[in-house]
Each structure stands twice: as structure tokens, then as C-alpha cells.
Amino acid sequence: MSWGLNNRLNRVLPGLANGTGSVMFAIDHGYFMGPTSGLENPKDTIVPLLSYGDSLMLARGILQSCIPQDCSLPIVLRVSSGNSILNEDMSNEELCVSTEDAIRLNVSAVAFSIYVGAEYEHQTLVEFSKLINEAHRYGIPVLAVTAVGKQMNRDLRYLSLASRIAAELGADIIKTYYCEDFSRLVNVCHVPVVIAGGKKIPEADALQLAYNAVSDGASGVDMGRNIFQAESPVDMIQAVRSVVVEGVSPKEAYKKYKSALK
Ligand code: R5P
């Protein structure tokens, strides 16, 4: 691994260096969901949260139009797209942002969705591999957003299949979902694994989820809706951070979150 790639990886996941988790803050939902609740006006709602994340995952348009140019947070740029929530099968994604443009945007990593077991599995895996060829030439780490076919459960069997495939193809970071026996998934991937938060759940449950993931070996969270759709996003991202980075118990973090709301 080149020094540049390693350096970028450690900036995206600073917890790797000291054995803690890291908080990636994901706001890329609009690339297939449109004006997602909580992200209607990212300039007003998201910018105040940036100082509490370790890195920011988003799509090109929002980066260019809403994120201040003096932002020092490492950027993880989504480079795959090609479908919307209106499609029944959402796996028809391709590489849509060049590595040249990613470099121009000064990103620290790029993110690409693979869809294992879905209609366009082959296409996404081949495009993903080609992206790795290109991005690694310039020392840019690649994060695999792992999705499984919609008829498959998000359980250990399918999530570890997708995650291991991503690792075998050369991913530098795997993003998947938390599942029962999650540590077994982490053990079959030889690169850092982070979990997505998924749909909005009660804040106490989201904090417990983050805690469980890190306790089971995740290198952190790549969390979106459970932060920006929380009753108080700025307090929630701090609560998530306290659990993931500082090892505060989810109960304690939730207590602090609740008292900050008053
Ligand atoms: C989904 O494909 C997007 O990449 C999101 O960034 C990801 O799911 C994490 O966000 P959330 O915590 O809202 O699931």
C-alpha cells in the first residue's frame, strides 16, 4: 500500500491508528432518494455538524454547492450512480465520476456500490474492480458500499458474502449493515469494516447499534439518517461520537443526549 493511500485511509478513519472507532458522516442519500428528509438544505443543517465527524461521505453536487471550501474534513466521494428509488431493482449503477475529477475535488477516498445477488451484480463488480485499478494508481482508497439483492435478508450469510467479495476485489474499506454474529463478518474481511445506520430508528437504539458494531470489531460507523433525522442532529452526532470514539456506554450517551435537548 502506498504512503499516500495509507495516509488518506488514516485520515478517513483516524481511529485505526489508536484502536478506536471513527465516525464517517454520510449525506449522499440524495443521489438516488432525491430531497431526503433532513437534507433539504444541507448548507443550513449539515455544516454545523461537520466538526464532529471524522470524514464526510457525499456526492459531487452537494460537495461543490454546499460544503465550505475551507472544510478540512476528509471527503469520501460517491462515484457510482445510475438509479433512483423509483426503480424496483436499484442495482443498475455504474462509475459516474472520474478519478481525475475526484482528485480535482481533493477527496480522500471514493465510494462505489456493489450489488451482490442483484440483477446488475456482474456490472457493479466489474466497474468496482476497474475503479480500484484507477484510484489505486493515484493512492486513493476505495470504499465498497455493499448491497445485496432485495430478495435476500441482510444477515450474516449474504452480508459477509458481499463484504468478502469486496475485500477480495481490493476494497480498502467495506461498508455493510450490522447483523447477528457480526464479528464473524469482520473476521473474514482483511480490511476495515464500517456499518451504515440504515433507516431512522429511536436515538437510543441507534446508539446501541453503533456500540454493538464497534464492540464486534467494526472500525466505526458511516451513519446518515440516524444523525441528520434525529430530533437534534448536532447533539446526536456528538452522542454517536462519544460511543464510537470514546467508548462511552450507549445508555450514558443517550442520557447526555436527552439532557442536551432540554
Ligand atoms: C446508501 O447507499 C448511502 O450510501 C448511505 O450513505 C448509507 O446507507 C449510510 O447512511 P444511513 O446511515 O442513513 O444508512
Short mmCIF file of C-alpha atoms and ligand atoms in Angstrom, two decimals:
data_model
loop_
_atom_site.label_atom_id
_atom_site.label_comp_id
_atom_site.label_asym_id
_atom_site.label_seq_id
_atom_site.Cartn_x
_atom_site.Cartn_y
_atom_site.Cartn_z
CA MET A 1 0.00 0.00 0.00
CA SER A 2 1.50 3.36 -1.00
CA TRP A 3 2.22 6.01 1.62
CA GLY A 4 -0.36 8.28 0.02
CA LEU A 5 -3.10 5.68 0.12
CA ASN A 6 -2.28 4.79 3.71
CA ASN A 7 -2.22 8.42 4.71
CA ARG A 8 -5.63 9.07 3.13
CA LEU A 9 -7.08 5.93 4.72
CA ASN A 10 -5.89 7.04 8.14
CA ARG A 11 -7.40 10.48 7.63
CA VAL A 12 -10.78 8.97 6.73
CA LEU A 13 -10.66 6.55 9.67
CA PRO A 14 -8.35 8.20 12.23
CA GLY A 15 -9.36 5.65 14.85
CA LEU A 16 -7.36 2.98 13.01
CA ALA A 17 -4.14 4.45 14.36
CA ASN A 18 -5.17 4.36 18.02
CA GLY A 19 -7.55 1.43 18.17
CA THR A 20 -10.80 3.37 18.47
CA GLY A 21 -13.73 3.64 16.12
CA SER A 22 -14.25 6.51 13.68
CA VAL A 23 -17.31 8.48 12.66
CA MET A 24 -17.95 8.83 8.95
CA PHE A 25 -20.93 11.08 8.39
CA ALA A 26 -22.96 10.06 5.33
CA ILE A 27 -25.10 12.56 3.43
CA ASP A 28 -25.03 11.01 -0.04
CA HIS A 29 -28.65 9.80 0.07
CA GLY A 30 -30.00 12.33 -2.42
CA TYR A 31 -28.14 10.71 -5.31
CA PHE A 32 -30.90 8.11 -5.50
CA MET A 33 -33.51 9.33 -2.97
CA GLY A 34 -33.80 12.96 -4.05
CA PRO A 35 -34.60 15.58 -1.38
CA THR A 36 -34.23 13.26 1.60
CA SER A 37 -35.81 14.48 4.82
CA GLY A 38 -33.17 16.33 6.83
CA LEU A 39 -31.02 17.04 3.80
CA GLU A 40 -33.29 19.51 2.01
CA ASN A 41 -30.89 22.33 2.69
CA PRO A 42 -27.54 20.82 3.66
CA LYS A 43 -25.86 24.20 3.96
CA ASP A 44 -28.00 25.13 6.97
CA THR A 45 -28.47 21.72 8.56
CA ILE A 46 -25.27 19.84 7.87
CA VAL A 47 -22.49 22.38 8.09
CA PRO A 48 -22.88 22.85 11.89
CA LEU A 49 -22.35 19.08 12.31
CA LEU A 50 -19.14 18.81 10.36
CA SER A 51 -16.77 19.46 13.22
CA TYR A 52 -17.99 16.30 15.00
CA GLY A 53 -17.34 13.83 12.20
CA ASP A 54 -14.05 12.26 11.15
CA SER A 55 -14.96 12.22 7.46
CA LEU A 56 -17.86 13.16 5.23
CA MET A 57 -19.38 10.93 2.56
CA LEU A 58 -21.37 12.68 -0.13
CA ALA A 59 -21.97 13.13 -3.85
CA ARG A 60 -20.22 15.61 -6.11
CA GLY A 61 -23.02 18.18 -6.49
CA ILE A 62 -23.56 18.66 -2.76
CA LEU A 63 -19.83 18.90 -2.15
CA GLN A 64 -19.48 21.63 -4.75
CA SER A 65 -22.54 23.63 -3.79
CA CYS A 66 -22.98 23.22 -0.03
CA ILE A 67 -19.67 22.44 1.66
CA PRO A 68 -17.44 25.40 2.53
CA GLN A 69 -14.19 25.41 0.58
CA ASP A 70 -12.16 25.73 3.75
CA CYS A 71 -13.62 22.45 5.07
CA SER A 72 -10.79 20.35 6.48
CA LEU A 73 -12.83 17.18 6.91
CA PRO A 74 -11.61 14.32 4.68
CA ILE A 75 -14.10 13.80 1.86
CA VAL A 76 -15.33 10.38 0.74
CA LEU A 77 -16.89 10.97 -2.66
CA ARG A 78 -19.64 8.75 -4.03
CA VAL A 79 -18.64 7.91 -7.59
CA SER A 80 -21.34 5.38 -8.55
CA SER A 81 -24.89 6.22 -9.56
CA GLY A 82 -27.46 5.44 -12.22
CA ASN A 83 -30.71 4.57 -10.48
CA SER A 84 -33.41 6.05 -8.29
CA ILE A 85 -35.85 4.80 -5.67
CA LEU A 86 -38.47 4.69 -8.43
CA ASN A 87 -36.84 1.58 -9.88
CA GLU A 88 -37.76 -1.75 -8.45
CA ASP A 89 -34.26 -3.13 -8.87
CA MET A 90 -31.84 -0.44 -7.79
CA SER A 91 -28.68 -2.26 -8.78
CA ASN A 92 -28.12 -0.68 -12.19
CA GLU A 93 -25.22 1.52 -11.12
CA GLU A 94 -22.04 2.42 -12.92
CA LEU A 95 -19.00 4.54 -12.36
CA CYS A 96 -20.14 8.11 -12.98
CA VAL A 97 -17.33 10.30 -11.62
CA SER A 98 -13.81 10.06 -12.99
CA THR A 99 -10.80 9.62 -10.75
CA GLU A 100 -9.44 12.79 -12.35
CA ASP A 101 -12.43 14.74 -11.09
CA ALA A 102 -12.15 13.12 -7.65
CA ILE A 103 -8.54 14.30 -7.46
CA ARG A 104 -9.58 17.79 -8.59
CA LEU A 105 -12.09 17.80 -5.74
CA ASN A 106 -9.28 16.87 -3.33
CA VAL A 107 -11.09 13.83 -1.97
CA SER A 108 -9.55 11.38 0.48
CA ALA A 109 -11.46 8.31 -0.73
CA VAL A 110 -14.08 7.28 -3.25
CA ALA A 111 -17.19 5.15 -2.62
CA PHE A 112 -18.89 2.76 -5.01
CA SER A 113 -21.93 0.50 -4.51
CA ILE A 114 -21.77 -3.17 -5.39
CA TYR A 115 -24.98 -5.21 -5.56
CA VAL A 116 -24.32 -8.86 -4.82
CA GLY A 117 -27.14 -11.19 -5.83
CA ALA A 118 -28.99 -8.44 -7.69
CA GLU A 119 -29.76 -8.13 -11.39
CA TYR A 120 -26.68 -5.99 -12.15
CA GLU A 121 -24.25 -7.83 -9.87
CA HIS A 122 -21.77 -8.52 -12.68
CA GLN A 123 -21.76 -4.93 -13.92
CA THR A 124 -21.21 -3.43 -10.48
CA LEU A 125 -18.44 -5.87 -9.57
CA VAL A 126 -16.54 -5.28 -12.82
CA GLU A 127 -16.95 -1.50 -12.62
CA PHE A 128 -15.85 -1.61 -9.00
CA SER A 129 -12.70 -3.53 -9.92
CA LYS A 130 -11.88 -1.06 -12.68
CA LEU A 131 -12.36 1.82 -10.26
CA ILE A 132 -9.85 0.19 -7.90
CA ASN A 133 -7.32 -0.10 -10.74
CA GLU A 134 -7.66 3.58 -11.46
CA ALA A 135 -7.98 5.01 -7.94
CA HIS A 136 -5.07 2.98 -6.57
CA ARG A 137 -2.85 4.31 -9.32
CA TYR A 138 -3.19 7.68 -7.56
CA GLY A 139 -3.17 6.39 -3.99
CA ILE A 140 -6.87 6.95 -3.41
CA PRO A 141 -8.64 4.41 -1.17
CA VAL A 142 -11.89 2.85 -2.34
CA LEU A 143 -14.84 2.21 -0.05
CA ALA A 144 -17.24 -0.56 -1.08
CA VAL A 145 -20.87 0.14 -0.25
CA THR A 146 -22.20 -3.40 -0.11
CA ALA A 147 -25.78 -4.08 -1.05
CA VAL A 148 -27.46 -7.44 -1.51
CA GLY A 149 -30.35 -8.41 -3.79
CA LYS A 150 -33.70 -7.29 -2.47
CA GLN A 151 -34.96 -10.85 -2.02
CA MET A 152 -32.05 -11.57 0.35
CA ASN A 153 -32.03 -10.99 4.06
CA ARG A 154 -29.48 -8.61 5.44
CA ASP A 155 -27.99 -11.41 7.52
CA LEU A 156 -24.52 -12.82 8.09
CA ARG A 157 -24.71 -15.17 5.12
CA TYR A 158 -25.36 -12.53 2.49
CA LEU A 159 -23.64 -9.56 4.08
CA SER A 160 -20.41 -11.49 4.64
CA LEU A 161 -20.61 -12.81 1.07
CA ALA A 162 -20.83 -9.27 -0.33
CA SER A 163 -18.24 -7.90 2.08
CA ARG A 164 -15.70 -10.64 1.43
CA ILE A 165 -16.13 -10.24 -2.32
CA ALA A 166 -15.45 -6.51 -1.97
CA ALA A 167 -12.35 -7.22 0.12
CA GLU A 168 -11.10 -9.82 -2.37
CA LEU A 169 -11.51 -7.35 -5.23
CA GLY A 170 -9.30 -4.87 -3.40
CA ALA A 171 -11.59 -2.58 -1.40
CA ASP A 172 -9.84 -0.54 1.29
CA ILE A 173 -12.93 -0.02 3.44
CA ILE A 174 -16.14 -2.06 3.50
CA LYS A 175 -19.46 -0.53 4.41
CA THR A 176 -22.15 -3.00 5.33
CA TYR A 177 -25.02 -3.43 7.77
CA TYR A 178 -24.85 -4.74 11.29
CA CYS A 179 -26.20 -8.26 11.73
CA GLU A 180 -26.23 -11.08 14.22
CA ASP A 181 -22.76 -12.62 14.67
CA PHE A 182 -21.25 -9.52 13.11
CA SER A 183 -17.77 -10.34 14.43
CA ARG A 184 -17.72 -13.30 12.04
CA LEU A 185 -18.20 -10.92 9.13
CA VAL A 186 -15.37 -8.70 10.38
CA ASN A 187 -13.14 -11.75 10.74
CA VAL A 188 -13.49 -12.76 7.09
CA CYS A 189 -12.63 -9.31 5.76
CA HIS A 190 -9.00 -8.24 5.91
CA VAL A 191 -9.76 -4.51 5.66
CA PRO A 192 -11.66 -2.10 7.96
CA VAL A 193 -15.42 -2.58 8.09
CA VAL A 194 -17.86 0.21 8.98
CA ILE A 195 -21.60 -0.02 9.38
CA ALA A 196 -24.36 2.06 7.84
CA GLY A 197 -27.03 3.19 10.26
CA GLY A 198 -29.96 2.37 7.97
CA LYS A 199 -33.44 3.81 8.32
CA LYS A 200 -34.16 6.14 11.22
CA ILE A 201 -34.71 4.31 14.50
CA PRO A 202 -35.07 5.75 18.02
CA GLU A 203 -31.90 7.54 19.08
CA ALA A 204 -31.24 5.16 22.00
CA ASP A 205 -31.38 2.19 19.59
CA ALA A 206 -29.06 3.87 17.09
CA LEU A 207 -26.50 4.46 19.83
CA GLN A 208 -26.80 0.83 20.91
CA LEU A 209 -26.31 -0.25 17.28
CA ALA A 210 -23.15 1.83 16.97
CA TYR A 211 -21.84 0.42 20.25
CA ASN A 212 -22.57 -3.18 19.25
CA ALA A 213 -20.85 -2.75 15.89
CA VAL A 214 -17.66 -1.32 17.36
CA SER A 215 -17.65 -3.92 20.16
CA ASP A 216 -17.90 -6.62 17.48
CA GLY A 217 -14.90 -5.28 15.57
CA ALA A 218 -16.23 -2.57 13.26
CA SER A 219 -13.79 0.27 12.64
CA GLY A 220 -16.61 2.74 13.04
CA VAL A 221 -19.86 3.88 11.56
CA ASP A 222 -20.77 5.50 8.27
CA MET A 223 -24.02 6.92 9.57
CA GLY A 224 -26.50 9.26 7.97
CA ARG A 225 -30.24 9.23 8.69
CA ASN A 226 -29.90 8.37 12.35
CA ILE A 227 -27.89 11.55 12.72
CA PHE A 228 -29.44 14.10 10.38
CA GLN A 229 -33.02 12.95 11.03
CA ALA A 230 -32.58 12.88 14.82
CA GLU A 231 -34.53 15.31 16.95
CA SER A 232 -31.27 17.22 17.47
CA PRO A 233 -28.71 16.24 14.81
CA VAL A 234 -25.90 18.25 16.38
CA ASP A 235 -26.38 16.52 19.74
CA MET A 236 -26.85 13.14 18.10
CA ILE A 237 -23.59 13.24 16.16
CA GLN A 238 -21.80 14.09 19.42
CA ALA A 239 -23.54 11.20 21.16
CA VAL A 240 -22.55 8.81 18.36
CA ARG A 241 -19.01 10.11 18.54
CA SER A 242 -18.84 9.56 22.29
CA VAL A 243 -19.88 5.92 21.84
CA VAL A 244 -17.76 5.12 18.78
CA VAL A 245 -14.60 7.06 19.56
CA GLU A 246 -14.57 7.47 23.34
CA GLY A 247 -16.20 4.16 24.28
CA VAL A 248 -18.98 5.78 26.33
CA SER A 249 -21.83 3.35 27.01
CA PRO A 250 -24.92 3.86 24.82
CA LYS A 251 -27.02 4.37 27.96
CA GLU A 252 -24.76 7.13 29.20
CA ALA A 253 -24.56 8.74 25.78
CA TYR A 254 -28.34 8.71 25.44
CA LYS A 255 -28.77 10.24 28.88
CA LYS A 256 -26.48 13.10 27.89
CA TYR A 257 -28.28 13.44 24.54
CA LYS A 258 -31.66 13.70 26.27
CA SER A 259 -30.47 16.25 28.78
CA ALA A 260 -28.98 18.39 25.99
CA LEU A 261 -32.46 18.56 24.40
CA LYS A 262 -33.97 20.28 27.43
C1 R5P B 1 -26.68 4.40 0.93
O1 R5P B 1 -26.44 3.81 -0.10
C2 R5P B 1 -25.89 5.53 1.27
O2 R5P B 1 -24.62 5.30 0.76
C3 R5P B 1 -25.77 5.93 2.74
O3 R5P B 1 -24.62 6.69 2.85
C4 R5P B 1 -25.63 4.81 3.73
O4 R5P B 1 -26.71 3.95 3.66
C5 R5P B 1 -25.41 5.33 5.16
O5 R5P B 1 -26.45 6.10 5.56
P1 R5P B 1 -27.54 5.58 6.58
O6 R5P B 1 -26.88 5.56 7.92
O7 R5P B 1 -28.62 6.63 6.51
O8 R5P B 1 -28.00 4.23 6.15
#
